[in-house]
Coordinates of N, CA and C and ligand atoms in Angstrom, one line a residue:
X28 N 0.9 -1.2 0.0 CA 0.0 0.0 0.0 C 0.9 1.3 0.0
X29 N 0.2 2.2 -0.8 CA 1.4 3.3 -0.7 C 0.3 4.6 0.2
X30 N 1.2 5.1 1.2 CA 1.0 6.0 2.3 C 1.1 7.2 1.9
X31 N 0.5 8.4 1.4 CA 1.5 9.9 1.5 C 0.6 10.7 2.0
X32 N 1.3 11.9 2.5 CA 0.7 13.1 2.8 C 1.0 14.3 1.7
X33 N -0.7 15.0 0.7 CA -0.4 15.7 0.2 C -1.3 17.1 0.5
X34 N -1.0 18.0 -0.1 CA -1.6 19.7 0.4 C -2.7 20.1 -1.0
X35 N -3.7 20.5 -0.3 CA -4.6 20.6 -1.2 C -5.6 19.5 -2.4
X36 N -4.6 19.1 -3.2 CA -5.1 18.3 -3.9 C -4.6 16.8 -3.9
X37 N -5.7 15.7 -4.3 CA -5.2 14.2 -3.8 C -4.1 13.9 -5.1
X38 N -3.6 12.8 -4.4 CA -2.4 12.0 -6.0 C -3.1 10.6 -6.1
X39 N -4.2 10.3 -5.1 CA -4.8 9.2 -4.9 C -6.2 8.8 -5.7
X40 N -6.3 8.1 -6.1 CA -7.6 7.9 -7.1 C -8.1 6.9 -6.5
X41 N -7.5 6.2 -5.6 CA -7.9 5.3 -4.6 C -9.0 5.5 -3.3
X42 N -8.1 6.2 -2.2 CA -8.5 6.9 -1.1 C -7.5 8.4 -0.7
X43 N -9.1 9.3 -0.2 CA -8.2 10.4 0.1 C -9.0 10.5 1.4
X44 N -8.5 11.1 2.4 CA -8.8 11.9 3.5 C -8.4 13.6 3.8
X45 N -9.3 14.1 3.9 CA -9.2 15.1 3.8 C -9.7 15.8 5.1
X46 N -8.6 16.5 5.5 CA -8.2 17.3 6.7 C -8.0 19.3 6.7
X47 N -8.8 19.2 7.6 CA -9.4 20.7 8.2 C -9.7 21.0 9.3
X48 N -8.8 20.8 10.1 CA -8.9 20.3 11.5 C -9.6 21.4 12.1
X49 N -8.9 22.6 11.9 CA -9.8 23.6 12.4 C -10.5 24.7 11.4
X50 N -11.9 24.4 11.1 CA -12.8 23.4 11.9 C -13.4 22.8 11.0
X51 N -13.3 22.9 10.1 CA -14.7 22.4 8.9 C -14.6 20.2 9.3
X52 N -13.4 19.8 9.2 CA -13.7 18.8 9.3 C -14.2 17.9 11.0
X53 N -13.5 18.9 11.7 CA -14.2 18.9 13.1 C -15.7 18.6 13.4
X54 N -16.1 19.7 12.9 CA -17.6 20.1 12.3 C -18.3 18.7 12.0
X55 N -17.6 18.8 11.0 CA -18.7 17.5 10.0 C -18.6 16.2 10.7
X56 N -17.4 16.2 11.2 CA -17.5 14.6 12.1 C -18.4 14.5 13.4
X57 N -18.3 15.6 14.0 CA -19.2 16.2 15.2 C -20.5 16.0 14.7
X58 N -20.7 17.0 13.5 CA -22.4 17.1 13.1 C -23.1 15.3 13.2
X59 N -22.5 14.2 12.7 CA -22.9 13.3 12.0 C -23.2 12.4 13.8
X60 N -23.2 13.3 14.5 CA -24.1 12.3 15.9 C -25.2 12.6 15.7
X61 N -25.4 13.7 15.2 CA -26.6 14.6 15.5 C -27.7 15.0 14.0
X62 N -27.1 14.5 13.2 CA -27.5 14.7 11.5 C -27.6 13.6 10.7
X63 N -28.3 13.2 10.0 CA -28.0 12.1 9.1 C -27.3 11.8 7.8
X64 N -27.2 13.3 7.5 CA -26.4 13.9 6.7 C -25.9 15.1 6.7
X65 N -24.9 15.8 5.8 CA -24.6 17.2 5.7 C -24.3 17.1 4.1
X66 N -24.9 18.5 3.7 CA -24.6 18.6 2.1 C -23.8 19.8 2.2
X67 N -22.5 19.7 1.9 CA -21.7 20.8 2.0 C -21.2 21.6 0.7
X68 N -21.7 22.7 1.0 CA -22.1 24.0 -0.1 C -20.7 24.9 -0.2
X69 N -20.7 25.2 -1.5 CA -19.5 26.2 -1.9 C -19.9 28.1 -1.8
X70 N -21.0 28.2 -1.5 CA -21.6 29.1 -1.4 C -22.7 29.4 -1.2
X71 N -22.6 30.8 0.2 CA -23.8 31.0 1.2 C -25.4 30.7 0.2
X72 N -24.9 31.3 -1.1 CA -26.0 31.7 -2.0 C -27.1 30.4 -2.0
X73 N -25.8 29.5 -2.7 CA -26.5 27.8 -2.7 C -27.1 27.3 -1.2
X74 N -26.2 27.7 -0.2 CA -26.6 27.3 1.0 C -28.5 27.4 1.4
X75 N -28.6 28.9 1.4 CA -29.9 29.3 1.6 C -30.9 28.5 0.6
X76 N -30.2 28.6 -0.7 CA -31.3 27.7 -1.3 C -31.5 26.3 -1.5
X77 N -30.6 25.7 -1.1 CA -31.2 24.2 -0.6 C -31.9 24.0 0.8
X78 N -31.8 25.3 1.9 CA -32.4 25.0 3.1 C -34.0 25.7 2.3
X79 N -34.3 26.7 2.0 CA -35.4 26.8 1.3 C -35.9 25.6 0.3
X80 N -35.7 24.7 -0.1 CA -36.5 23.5 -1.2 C -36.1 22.5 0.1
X81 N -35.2 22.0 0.4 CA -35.5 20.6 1.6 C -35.8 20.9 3.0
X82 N -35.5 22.2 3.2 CA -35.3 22.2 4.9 C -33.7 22.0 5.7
X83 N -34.0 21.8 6.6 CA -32.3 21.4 7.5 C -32.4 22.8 8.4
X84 N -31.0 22.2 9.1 CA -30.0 23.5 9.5 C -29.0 24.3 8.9
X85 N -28.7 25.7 8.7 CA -27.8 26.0 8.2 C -26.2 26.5 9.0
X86 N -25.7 25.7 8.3 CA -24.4 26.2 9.5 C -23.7 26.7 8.2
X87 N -22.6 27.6 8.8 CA -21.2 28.3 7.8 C -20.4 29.3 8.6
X88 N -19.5 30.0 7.7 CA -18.8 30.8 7.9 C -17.8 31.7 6.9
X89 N -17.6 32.9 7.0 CA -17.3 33.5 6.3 C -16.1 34.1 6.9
X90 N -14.5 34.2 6.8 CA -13.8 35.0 7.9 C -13.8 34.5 9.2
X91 N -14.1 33.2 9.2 CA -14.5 32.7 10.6 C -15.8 32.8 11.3
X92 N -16.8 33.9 10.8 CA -17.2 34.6 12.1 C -19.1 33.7 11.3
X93 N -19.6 33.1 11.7 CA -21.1 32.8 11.6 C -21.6 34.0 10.1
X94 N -22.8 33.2 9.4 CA -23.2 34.4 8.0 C -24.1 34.7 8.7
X95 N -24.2 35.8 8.4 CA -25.6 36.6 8.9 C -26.2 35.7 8.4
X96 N -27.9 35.5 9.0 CA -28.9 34.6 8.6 C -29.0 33.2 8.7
X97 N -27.8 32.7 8.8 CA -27.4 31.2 8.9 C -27.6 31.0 10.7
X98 N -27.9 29.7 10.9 CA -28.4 29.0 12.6 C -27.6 29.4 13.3
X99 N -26.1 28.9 13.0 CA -25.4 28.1 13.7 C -23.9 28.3 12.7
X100 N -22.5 28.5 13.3 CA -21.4 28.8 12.4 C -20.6 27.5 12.4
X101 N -19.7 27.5 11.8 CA -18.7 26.4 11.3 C -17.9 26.2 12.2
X102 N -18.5 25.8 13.7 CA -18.2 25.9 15.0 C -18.7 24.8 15.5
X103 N -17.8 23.3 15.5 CA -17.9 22.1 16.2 C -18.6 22.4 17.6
X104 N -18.3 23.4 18.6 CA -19.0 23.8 19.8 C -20.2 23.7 19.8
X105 N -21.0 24.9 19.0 CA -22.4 25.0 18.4 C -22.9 23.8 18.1
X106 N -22.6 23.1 17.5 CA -23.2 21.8 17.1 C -23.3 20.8 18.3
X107 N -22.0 20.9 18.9 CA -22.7 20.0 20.4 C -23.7 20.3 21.1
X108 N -24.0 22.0 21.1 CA -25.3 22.4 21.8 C -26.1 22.7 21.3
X109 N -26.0 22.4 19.7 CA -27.5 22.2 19.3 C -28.6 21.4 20.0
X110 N -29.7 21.5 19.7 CA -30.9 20.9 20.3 C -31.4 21.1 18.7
X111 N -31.9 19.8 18.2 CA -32.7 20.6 16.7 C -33.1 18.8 16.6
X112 N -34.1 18.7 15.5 CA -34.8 17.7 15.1 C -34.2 17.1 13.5
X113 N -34.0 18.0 13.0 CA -33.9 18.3 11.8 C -33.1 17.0 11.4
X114 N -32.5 16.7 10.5 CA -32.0 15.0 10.1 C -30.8 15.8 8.8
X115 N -30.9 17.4 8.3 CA -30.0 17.5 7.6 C -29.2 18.7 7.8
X116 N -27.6 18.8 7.9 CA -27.0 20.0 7.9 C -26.5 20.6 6.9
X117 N -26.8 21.9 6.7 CA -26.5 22.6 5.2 C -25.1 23.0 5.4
X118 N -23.8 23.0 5.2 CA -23.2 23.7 5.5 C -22.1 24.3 4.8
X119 N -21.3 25.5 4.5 CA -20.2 26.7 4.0 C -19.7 26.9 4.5
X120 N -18.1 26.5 4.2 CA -16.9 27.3 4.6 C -16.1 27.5 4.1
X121 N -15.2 28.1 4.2 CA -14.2 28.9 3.1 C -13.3 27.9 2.2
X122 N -12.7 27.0 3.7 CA -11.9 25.9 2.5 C -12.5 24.4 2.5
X123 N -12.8 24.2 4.3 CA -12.8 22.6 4.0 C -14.4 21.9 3.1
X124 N -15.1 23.4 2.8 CA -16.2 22.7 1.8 C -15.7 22.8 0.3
X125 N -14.6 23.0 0.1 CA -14.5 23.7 -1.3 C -13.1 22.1 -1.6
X126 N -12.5 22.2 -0.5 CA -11.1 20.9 -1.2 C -12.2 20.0 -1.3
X127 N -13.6 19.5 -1.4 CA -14.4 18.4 -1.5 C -14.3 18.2 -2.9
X128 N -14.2 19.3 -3.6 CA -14.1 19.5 -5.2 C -13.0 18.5 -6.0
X129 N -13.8 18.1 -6.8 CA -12.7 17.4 -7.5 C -11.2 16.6 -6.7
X130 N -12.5 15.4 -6.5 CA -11.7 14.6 -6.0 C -11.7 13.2 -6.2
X131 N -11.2 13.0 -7.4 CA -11.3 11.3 -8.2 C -11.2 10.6 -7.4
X132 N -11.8 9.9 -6.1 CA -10.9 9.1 -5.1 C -12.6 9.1 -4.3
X133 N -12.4 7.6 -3.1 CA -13.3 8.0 -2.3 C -12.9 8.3 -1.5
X134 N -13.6 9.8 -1.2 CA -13.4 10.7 0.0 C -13.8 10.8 1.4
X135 N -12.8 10.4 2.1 CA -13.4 10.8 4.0 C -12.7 11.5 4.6
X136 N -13.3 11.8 5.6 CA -12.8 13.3 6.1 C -12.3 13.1 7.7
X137 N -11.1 13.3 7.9 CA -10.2 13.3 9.2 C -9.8 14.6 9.8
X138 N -9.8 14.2 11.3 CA -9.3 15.4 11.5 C -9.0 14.8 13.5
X139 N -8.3 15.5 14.2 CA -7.7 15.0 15.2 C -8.3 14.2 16.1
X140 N -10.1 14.6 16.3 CA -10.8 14.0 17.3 C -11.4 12.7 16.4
X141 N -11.2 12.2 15.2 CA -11.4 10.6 14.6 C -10.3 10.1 14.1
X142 N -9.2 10.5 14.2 CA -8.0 10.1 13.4 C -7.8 8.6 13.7
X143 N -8.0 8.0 15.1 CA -7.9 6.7 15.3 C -8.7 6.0 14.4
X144 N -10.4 6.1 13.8 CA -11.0 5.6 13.0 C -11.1 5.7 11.5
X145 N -11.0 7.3 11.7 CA -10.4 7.1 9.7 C -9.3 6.4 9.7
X146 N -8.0 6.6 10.2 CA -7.1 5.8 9.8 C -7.5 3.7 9.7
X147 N -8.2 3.7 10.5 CA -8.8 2.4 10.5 C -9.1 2.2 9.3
X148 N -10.6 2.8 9.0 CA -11.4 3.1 8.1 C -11.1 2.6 6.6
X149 N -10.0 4.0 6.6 CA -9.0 4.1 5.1 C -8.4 2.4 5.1
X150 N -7.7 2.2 6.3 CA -6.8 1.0 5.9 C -7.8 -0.4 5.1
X151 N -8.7 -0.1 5.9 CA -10.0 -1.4 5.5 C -10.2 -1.2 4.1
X152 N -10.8 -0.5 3.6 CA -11.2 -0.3 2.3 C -10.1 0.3 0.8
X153 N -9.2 0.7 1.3 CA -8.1 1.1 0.3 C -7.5 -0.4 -0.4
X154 N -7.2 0.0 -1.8 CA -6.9 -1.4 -2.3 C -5.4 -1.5 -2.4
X155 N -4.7 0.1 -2.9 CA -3.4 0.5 -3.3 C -2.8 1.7 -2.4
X156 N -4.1 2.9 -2.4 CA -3.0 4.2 -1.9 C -4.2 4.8 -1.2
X157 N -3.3 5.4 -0.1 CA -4.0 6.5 0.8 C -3.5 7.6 0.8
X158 N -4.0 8.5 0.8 CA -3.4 10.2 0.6 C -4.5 10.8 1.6
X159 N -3.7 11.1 2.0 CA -4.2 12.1 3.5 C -4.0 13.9 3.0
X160 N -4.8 14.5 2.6 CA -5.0 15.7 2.3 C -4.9 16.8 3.0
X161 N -4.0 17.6 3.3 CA -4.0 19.0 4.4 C -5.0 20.4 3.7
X162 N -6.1 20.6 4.3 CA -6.4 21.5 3.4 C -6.1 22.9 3.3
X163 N -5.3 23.4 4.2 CA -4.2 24.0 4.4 C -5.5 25.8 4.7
X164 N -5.0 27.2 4.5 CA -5.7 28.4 4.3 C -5.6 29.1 3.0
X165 N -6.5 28.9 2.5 CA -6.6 29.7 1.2 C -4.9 29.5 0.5
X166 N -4.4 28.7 0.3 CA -3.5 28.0 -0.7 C -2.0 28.3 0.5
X167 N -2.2 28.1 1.5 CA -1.0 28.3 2.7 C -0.6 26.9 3.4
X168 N -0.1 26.7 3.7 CA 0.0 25.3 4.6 C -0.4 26.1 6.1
X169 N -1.2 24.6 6.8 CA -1.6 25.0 8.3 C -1.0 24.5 9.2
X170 N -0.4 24.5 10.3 CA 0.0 23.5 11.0 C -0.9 22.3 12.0
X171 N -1.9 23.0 12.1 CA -3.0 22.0 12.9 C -3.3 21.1 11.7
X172 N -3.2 21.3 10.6 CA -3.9 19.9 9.5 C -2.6 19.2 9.3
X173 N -1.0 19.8 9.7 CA -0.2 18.8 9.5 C 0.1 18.0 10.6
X174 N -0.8 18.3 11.7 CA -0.3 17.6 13.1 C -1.5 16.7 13.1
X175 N -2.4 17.0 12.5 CA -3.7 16.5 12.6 C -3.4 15.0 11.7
X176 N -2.8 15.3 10.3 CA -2.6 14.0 9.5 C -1.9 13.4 10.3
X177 N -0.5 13.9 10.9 CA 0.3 13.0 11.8 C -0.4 12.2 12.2
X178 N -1.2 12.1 13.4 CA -2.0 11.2 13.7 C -2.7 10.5 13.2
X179 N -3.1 10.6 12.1 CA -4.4 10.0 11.0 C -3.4 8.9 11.0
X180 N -1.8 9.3 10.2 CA -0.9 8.6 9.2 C -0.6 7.8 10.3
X181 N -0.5 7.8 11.2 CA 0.1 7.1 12.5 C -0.8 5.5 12.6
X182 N -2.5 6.2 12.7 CA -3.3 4.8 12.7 C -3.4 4.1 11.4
X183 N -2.8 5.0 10.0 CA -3.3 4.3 8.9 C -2.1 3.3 9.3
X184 N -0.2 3.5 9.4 CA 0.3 2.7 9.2 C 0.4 1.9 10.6
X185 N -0.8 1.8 11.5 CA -0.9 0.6 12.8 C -1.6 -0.5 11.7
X186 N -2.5 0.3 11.2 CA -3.8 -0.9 10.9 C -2.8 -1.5 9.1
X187 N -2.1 -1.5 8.6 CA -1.5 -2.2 7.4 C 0.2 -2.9 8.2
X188 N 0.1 -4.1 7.4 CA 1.4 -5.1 7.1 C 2.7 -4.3 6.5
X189 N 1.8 -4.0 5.5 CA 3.2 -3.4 4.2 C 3.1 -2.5 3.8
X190 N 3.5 -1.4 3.7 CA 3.3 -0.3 3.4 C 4.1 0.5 2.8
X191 N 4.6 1.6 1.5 CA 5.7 2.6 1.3 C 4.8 3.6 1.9
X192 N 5.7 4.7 2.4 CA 5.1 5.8 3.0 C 6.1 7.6 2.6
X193 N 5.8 8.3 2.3 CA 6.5 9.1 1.7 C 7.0 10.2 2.8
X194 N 8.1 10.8 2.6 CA 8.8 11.4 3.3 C 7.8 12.4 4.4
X195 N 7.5 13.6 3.8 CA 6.4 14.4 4.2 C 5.6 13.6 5.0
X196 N 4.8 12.8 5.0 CA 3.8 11.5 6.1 C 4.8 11.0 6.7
X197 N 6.0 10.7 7.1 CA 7.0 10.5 8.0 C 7.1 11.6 8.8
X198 N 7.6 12.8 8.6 CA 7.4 14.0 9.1 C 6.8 14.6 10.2
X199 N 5.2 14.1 9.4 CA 4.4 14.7 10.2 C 4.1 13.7 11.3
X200 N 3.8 12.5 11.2 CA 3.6 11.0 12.0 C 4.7 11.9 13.2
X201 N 6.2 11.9 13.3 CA 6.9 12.3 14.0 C 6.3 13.9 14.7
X202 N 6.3 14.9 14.3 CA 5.9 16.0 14.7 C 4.5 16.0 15.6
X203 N 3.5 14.9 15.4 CA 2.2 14.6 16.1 C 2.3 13.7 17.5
X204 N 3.5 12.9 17.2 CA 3.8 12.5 18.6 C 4.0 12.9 19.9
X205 N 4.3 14.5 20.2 CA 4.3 14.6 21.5 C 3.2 15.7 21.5
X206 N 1.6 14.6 22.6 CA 0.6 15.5 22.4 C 0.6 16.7 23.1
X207 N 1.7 17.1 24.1 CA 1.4 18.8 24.3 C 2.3 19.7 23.2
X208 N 2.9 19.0 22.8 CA 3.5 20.0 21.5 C 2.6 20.2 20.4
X209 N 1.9 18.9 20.2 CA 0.8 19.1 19.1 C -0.6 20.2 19.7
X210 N -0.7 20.2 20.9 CA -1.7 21.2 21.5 C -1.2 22.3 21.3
X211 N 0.0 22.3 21.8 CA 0.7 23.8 21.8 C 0.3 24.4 20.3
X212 N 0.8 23.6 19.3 CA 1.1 23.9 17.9 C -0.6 24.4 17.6
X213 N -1.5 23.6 18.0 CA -2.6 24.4 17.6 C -3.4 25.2 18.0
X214 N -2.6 25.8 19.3 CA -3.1 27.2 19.8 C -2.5 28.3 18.8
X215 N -0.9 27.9 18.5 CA -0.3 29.3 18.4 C -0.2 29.1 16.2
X216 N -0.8 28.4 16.1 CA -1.1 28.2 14.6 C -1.9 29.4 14.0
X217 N -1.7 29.6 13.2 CA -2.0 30.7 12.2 C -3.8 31.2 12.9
X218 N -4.3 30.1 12.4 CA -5.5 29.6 12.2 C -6.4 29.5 13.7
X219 N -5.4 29.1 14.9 CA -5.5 28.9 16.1 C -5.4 30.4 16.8
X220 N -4.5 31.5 16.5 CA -4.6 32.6 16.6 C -5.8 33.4 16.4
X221 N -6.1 33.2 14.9 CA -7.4 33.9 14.5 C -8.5 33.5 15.2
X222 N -8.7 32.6 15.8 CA -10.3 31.9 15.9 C -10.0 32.6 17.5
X223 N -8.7 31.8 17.9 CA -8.9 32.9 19.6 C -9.4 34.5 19.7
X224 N -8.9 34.7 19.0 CA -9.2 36.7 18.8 C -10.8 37.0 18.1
X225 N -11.1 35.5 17.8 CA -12.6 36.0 17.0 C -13.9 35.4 18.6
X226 N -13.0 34.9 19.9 CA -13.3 34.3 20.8 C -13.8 32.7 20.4
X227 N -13.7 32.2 19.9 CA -13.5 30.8 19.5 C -12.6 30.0 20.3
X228 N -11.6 30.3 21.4 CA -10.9 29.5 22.2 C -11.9 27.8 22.2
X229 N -13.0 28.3 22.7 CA -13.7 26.3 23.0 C -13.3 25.4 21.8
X230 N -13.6 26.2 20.7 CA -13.1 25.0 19.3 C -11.9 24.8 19.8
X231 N -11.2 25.9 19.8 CA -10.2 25.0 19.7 C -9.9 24.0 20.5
X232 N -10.0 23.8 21.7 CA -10.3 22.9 22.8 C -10.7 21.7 22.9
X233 N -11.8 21.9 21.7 CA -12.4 20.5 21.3 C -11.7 19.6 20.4
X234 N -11.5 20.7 19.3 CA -10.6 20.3 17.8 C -9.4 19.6 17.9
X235 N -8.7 19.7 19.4 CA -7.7 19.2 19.7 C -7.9 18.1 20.7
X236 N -8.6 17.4 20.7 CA -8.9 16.6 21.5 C -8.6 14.9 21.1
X237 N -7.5 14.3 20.8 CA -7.5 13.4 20.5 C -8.4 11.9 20.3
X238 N -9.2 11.7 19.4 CA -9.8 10.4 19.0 C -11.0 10.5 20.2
X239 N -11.7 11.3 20.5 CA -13.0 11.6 20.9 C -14.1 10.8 20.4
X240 N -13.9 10.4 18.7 CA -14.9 9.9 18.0 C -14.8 8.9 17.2
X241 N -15.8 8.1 17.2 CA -15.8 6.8 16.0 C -16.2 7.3 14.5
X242 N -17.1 8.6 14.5 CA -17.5 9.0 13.6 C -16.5 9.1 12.1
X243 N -17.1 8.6 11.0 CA -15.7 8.9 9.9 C -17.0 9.0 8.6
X244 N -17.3 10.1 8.1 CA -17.7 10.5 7.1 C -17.2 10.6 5.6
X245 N -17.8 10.0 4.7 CA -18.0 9.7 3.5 C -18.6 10.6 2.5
X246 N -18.1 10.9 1.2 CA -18.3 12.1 0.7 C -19.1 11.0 -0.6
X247 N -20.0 11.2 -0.8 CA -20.9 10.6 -1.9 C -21.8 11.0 -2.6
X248 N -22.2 11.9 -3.4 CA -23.5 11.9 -4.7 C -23.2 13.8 -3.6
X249 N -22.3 14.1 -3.4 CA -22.5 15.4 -2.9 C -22.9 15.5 -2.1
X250 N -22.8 14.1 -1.0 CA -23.3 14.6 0.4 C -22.6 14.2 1.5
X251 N -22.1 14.3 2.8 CA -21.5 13.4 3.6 C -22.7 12.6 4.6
X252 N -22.4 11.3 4.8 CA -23.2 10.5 5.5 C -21.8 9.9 6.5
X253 N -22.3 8.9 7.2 CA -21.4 8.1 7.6 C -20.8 7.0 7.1
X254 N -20.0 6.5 7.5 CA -19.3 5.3 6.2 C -20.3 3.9 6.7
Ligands
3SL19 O1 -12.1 27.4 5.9 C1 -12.7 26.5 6.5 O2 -13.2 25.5 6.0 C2 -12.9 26.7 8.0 O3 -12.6 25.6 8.7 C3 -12.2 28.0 8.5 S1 -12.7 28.5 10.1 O4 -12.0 27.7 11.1 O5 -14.2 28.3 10.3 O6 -12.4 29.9 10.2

C-alpha cells in the first residue's frame, strides 16, 4: 500500500482523507451524531437555497465569524449544543467545503478527534493508496492539519502489514507525537490565533482533542453521511 501526505489536492484515485482540523472537518465529524447527513455547499447563496427547497440547519462561515442569517457557524461547539430535530446539515466554509471538489478518489474526512477511525477506516477499504489531504488556508500550509494528518498517518500505518510511505507523512507522523506540543502547535497556529481573537478559544479545545470519535464520514452523490 502506498501511504503519503499531500496539500490541497489528492495524487490518490484510490482513497483520500481530507483534513481541516480547524474546523470544517471537526464540524462535520461532530455534526454526523446529531445529522443524518450534511450537504456541504461552496456558497452562502446555494446554501440558503437548498435549506429553502429541503429544509435542514444552516451552518457556515465567512472569515471565521457565523453568516448573517445562517443557525449556527462552522463551530464544532455550536453543534454540540444544538438541540434541533432536523436530520439534515446545510453547511459553507471557506476551505474545507470547497477541497471536496474534484476529488477522483473515495473521499473521507479526518481530523484530530477521529483520526484513530479514519485511519482504521482508510486501511479497511483502500486497495493501493491512501493520501491524506491537508487543506491548508486559502492556498498556505496549516500547521493544525499537519499535526492532525500525523495522527491520521500514525493509525493508517498501525492498521497495514506493508506499506511505502513518503517522506512528508514520516514528518508529520513524527511532529504529532508529542501531544502537548501538538496542542501547543494548535493554539499558536496561524489559524489557532485567529479563531482565539474572533473568541472561539472552545473549538479549539475540542478540535484538539485526541480520538473523541468513532465518527468517519464519506463524501458521496454530494453529500456526507457516515461510512
Ligand atoms: O475554511 C474553513 O473551512 C474553516 O474551517 C475555516 S474556520 O475555522 O471556520 O475559520
Amino acid at each position: 500500500m502506498k501511504v503519503t501526505l499531500s496539500f490541497e489536492t489528492t495524487t490518490s484515485e484510490d482513497v483520500s482523507i481530507i483534513v481541516d482540523a480547524l474546523r470544517a472537518s471537526s464540524t462535520m465529524t461532530l455534526a454526523l451524531d446529531k445529522f443524518e447527513k450534511i450537504i456541504p455547499c461552496f456558497s452562502a447563496k446555494e446554501a440558503l437555497k437548498i435549506k429553502d427547497e429541503t429544509g435542514g440547519v444552516l451552518a457556515g462561515e465567512r472569515k471565521g465569524k457565523k453568516i448573517d442569517g445562517f443557525d449556527i457557524g462552522n463551530s464544532p461547539t455550536d453543534i454540540e449544543e444544538l438541540k434541533t430535530c432536523e436530520k439534515t446539515l446545510i453547511l459553507t466554509t471557506t476551505n474545507g467545503t470547497r477541497i471536496l471538489e474534484n476529488m477522483n478518489s473515495t473521499v473521507l474526512v479526518g481530523c484530530l478527534i477521529n483520526a484513530k477511525a479514519v485511519g482504521s477506516a482508510s486501511a479497511t477499504i483502500a486497495q493501493n493508496h491512501i493520501d491524506v489531504v491537508m487543506a491548508g488556508v486559502k492556498g498556505q500550509f496549516a500547521l493544525e492539519d499537519f499535526l492532525s494528518s500525523g495522527e491520521i498517518l500514525y493509525w493508517i500505518c498501525q492498521n497495514l502489514d506493508d506499506y511505502e510511505i513518503n517522506d512528508l507523512a514520516k514528518a508529520a507522523i513524527i511532529a504529532s507525537r508529542d501531544y502537548n506540543s501538538l496542542k501547543a502547535g494548535f493554539y499558536n497556529s496561524r489559524t489557532g490565533k485567529r479563531l482565539s481573537s474572533l473568541g472561539y478559544k472552545k473549538d479549539i479545545n475540542l478540535c484538539c482533542k485526541k480520538n473523541i470519535s468513532e465518527n468517519v464520514a464519506i463524501y458521496k452523490n454530494q453529500e456526507l453521511k457516515l461510512i
